Coordinates of C-alpha atoms and ligand atoms in Angstrom, one line a residue:
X1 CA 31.9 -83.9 -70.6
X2 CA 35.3 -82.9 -70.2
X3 CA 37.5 -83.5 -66.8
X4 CA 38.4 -80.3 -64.3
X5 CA 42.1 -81.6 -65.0
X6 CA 42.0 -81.3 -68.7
X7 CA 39.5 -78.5 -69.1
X8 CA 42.4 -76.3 -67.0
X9 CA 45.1 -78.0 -68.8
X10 CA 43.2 -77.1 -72.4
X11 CA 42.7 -73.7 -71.0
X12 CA 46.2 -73.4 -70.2
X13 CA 46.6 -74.2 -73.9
X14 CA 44.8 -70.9 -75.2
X15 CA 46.6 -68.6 -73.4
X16 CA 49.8 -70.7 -75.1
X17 CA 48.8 -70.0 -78.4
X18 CA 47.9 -66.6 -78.1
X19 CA 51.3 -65.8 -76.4
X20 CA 52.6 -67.3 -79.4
X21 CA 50.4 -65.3 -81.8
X22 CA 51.4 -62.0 -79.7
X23 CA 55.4 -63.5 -79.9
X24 CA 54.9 -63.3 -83.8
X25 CA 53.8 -60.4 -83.6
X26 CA 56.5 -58.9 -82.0
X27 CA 59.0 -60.6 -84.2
X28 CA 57.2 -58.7 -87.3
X29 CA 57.1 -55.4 -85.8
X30 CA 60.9 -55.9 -85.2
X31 CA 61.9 -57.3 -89.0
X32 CA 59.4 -54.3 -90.3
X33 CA 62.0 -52.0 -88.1
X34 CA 65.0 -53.1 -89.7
X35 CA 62.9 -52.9 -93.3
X36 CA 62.9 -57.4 -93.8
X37 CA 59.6 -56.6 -95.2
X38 CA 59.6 -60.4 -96.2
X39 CA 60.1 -61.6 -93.1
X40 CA 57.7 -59.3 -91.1
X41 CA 54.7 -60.5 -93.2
X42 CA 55.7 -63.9 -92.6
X43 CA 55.6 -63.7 -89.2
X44 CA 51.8 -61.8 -89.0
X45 CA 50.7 -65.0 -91.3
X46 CA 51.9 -66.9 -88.0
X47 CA 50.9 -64.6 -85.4
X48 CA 47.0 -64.9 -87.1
X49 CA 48.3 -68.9 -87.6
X50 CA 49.2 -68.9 -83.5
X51 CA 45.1 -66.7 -83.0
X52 CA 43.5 -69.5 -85.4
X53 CA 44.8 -72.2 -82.7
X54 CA 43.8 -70.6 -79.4
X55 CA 40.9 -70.7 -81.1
X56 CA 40.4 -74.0 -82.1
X57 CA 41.3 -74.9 -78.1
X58 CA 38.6 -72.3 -77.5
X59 CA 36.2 -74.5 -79.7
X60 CA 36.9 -77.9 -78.1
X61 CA 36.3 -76.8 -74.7
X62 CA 33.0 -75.4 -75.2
X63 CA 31.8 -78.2 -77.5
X64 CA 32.6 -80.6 -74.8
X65 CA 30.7 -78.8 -72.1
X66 CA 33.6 -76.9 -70.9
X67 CA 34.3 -73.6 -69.4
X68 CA 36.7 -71.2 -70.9
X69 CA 39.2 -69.4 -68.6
X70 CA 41.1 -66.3 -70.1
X71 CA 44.1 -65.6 -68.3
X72 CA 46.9 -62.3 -68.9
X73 CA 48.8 -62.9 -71.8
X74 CA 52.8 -62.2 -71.1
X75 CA 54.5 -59.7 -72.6
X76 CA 56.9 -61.0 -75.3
X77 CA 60.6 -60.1 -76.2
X78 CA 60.8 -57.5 -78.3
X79 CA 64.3 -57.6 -80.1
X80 CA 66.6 -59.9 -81.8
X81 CA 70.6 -59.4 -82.7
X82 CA 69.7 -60.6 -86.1
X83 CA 67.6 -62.5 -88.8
X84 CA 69.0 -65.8 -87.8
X85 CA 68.5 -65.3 -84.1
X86 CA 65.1 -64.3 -85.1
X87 CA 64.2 -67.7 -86.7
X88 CA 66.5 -69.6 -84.2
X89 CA 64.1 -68.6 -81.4
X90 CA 61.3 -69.0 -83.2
X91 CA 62.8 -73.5 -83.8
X92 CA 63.3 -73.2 -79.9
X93 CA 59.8 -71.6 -79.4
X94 CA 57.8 -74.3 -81.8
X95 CA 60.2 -77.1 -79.7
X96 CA 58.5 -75.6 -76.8
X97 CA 55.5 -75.9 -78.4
X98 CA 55.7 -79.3 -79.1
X99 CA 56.3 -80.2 -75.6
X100 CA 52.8 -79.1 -74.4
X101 CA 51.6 -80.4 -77.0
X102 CA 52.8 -84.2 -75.9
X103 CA 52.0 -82.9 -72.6
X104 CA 48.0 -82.5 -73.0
X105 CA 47.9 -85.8 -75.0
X106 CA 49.7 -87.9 -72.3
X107 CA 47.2 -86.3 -70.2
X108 CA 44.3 -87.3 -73.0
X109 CA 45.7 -90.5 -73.3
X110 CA 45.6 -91.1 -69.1
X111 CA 42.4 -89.7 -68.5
X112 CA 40.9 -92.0 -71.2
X113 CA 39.6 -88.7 -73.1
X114 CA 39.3 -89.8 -76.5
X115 CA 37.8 -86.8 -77.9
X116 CA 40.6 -84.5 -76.7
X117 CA 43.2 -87.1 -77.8
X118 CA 41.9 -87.2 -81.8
X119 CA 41.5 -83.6 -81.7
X120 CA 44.8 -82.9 -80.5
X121 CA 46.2 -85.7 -82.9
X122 CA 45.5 -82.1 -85.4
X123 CA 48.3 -80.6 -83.6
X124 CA 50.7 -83.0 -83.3
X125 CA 50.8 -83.0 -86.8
X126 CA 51.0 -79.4 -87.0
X127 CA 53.8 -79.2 -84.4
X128 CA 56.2 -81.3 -87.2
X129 CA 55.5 -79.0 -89.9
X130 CA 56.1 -76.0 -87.6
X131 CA 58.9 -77.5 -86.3
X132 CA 60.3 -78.2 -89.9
X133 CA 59.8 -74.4 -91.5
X134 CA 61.8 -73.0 -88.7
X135 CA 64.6 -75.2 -89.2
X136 CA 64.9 -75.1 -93.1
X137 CA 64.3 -71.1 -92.4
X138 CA 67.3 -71.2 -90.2
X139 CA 69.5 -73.7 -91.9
X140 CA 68.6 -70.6 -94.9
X141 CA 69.7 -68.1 -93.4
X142 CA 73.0 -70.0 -91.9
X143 CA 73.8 -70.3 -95.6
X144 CA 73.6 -67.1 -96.2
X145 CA 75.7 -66.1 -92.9
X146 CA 76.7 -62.0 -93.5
X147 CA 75.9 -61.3 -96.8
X148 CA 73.3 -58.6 -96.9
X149 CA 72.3 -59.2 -100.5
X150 CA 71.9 -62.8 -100.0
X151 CA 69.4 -61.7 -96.8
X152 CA 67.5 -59.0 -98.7
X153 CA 66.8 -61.7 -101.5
X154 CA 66.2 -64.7 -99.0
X155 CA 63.6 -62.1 -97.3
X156 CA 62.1 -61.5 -100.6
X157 CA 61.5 -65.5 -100.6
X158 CA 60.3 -65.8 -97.5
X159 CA 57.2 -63.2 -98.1
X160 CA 55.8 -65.2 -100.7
X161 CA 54.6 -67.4 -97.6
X162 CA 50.6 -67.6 -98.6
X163 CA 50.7 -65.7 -102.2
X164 CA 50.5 -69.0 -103.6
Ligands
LIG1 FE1 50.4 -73.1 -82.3 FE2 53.2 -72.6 -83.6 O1 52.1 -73.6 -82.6

């Protein structure tokens, strides 16, 4: 059975993720505005990415006798002065990210929940490659600084995310 403390921490946790999935989806519905096609479908693959997580929280606290508590998600910026301030918030968000993530296992870890801990070793994991996509997206797109060719063909790139 799973503790008051880390069933509302966990729960806490959903409404995390899906803010994040509803962020992405934001962020494609602005690069679909200014036609980054590329980028746009990059970001639903995350925002149903972000969905998939909530869900897997969603998961754990049921299967360990828990109760799920839904709680309003917040509404989520809606524009960005470019491409590269685009992917530079979405580094600062998965930082963010990260950081709750650390949180709920030092809470795992104190409360001697070893279930919670191994199942959130699955998103620690995550959290490094999430972390590392934005960054070489960004570090991309910093190369490419103001040349609109070089971003129309890096957004061609970056919609191939899951045709392979
Ligand atoms: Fe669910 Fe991008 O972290």
């Amino acid at each position: 059975m799973i503790s008051k403390k880390m069933q509302a921490a966990l729960n806490k946790q959903i409404n995390a993720e899906l803010y994040s999935s509803y962020l992405y989806l934001s962020m494609a519905a602005w690069a679909q505005g200014k036609n980054l096609a590329g980028i746009a479908s990059w970001m639903e693959i995350q925002a149903k990415e972000e969905y998939g997580h909530g869900m897997k929280f969603y998961g754990h606290i049921q299967e360990r006798g828990g109760a799920v508590t839904l709680e309003a998600i917040a509404k989520p910026t809606a524009s960005w002065k470019s491409a590269l301030e685009l992917f530079k918030a979405v580094a600062v968000h998965e930082a963010h990210v990260t950081s709750l993530i650390h949180g709920l296992m030092d809470l795992a870890v104190a409360e001697k929940d070893y279930a919670s801990a191994e199942f959130l070793n699955w998103f620690v994991k995550e959290q490094v490659e999430e972390e590392a996509n934005a960054a070489l997206i960004v570090a991309k797109l910093e190369m490419v600084g103001d040349s609109k060719s070089g971003l129309l063909m890096l957004d061609g790139k970056i919609g191939k995310r899951g045709q392979s």
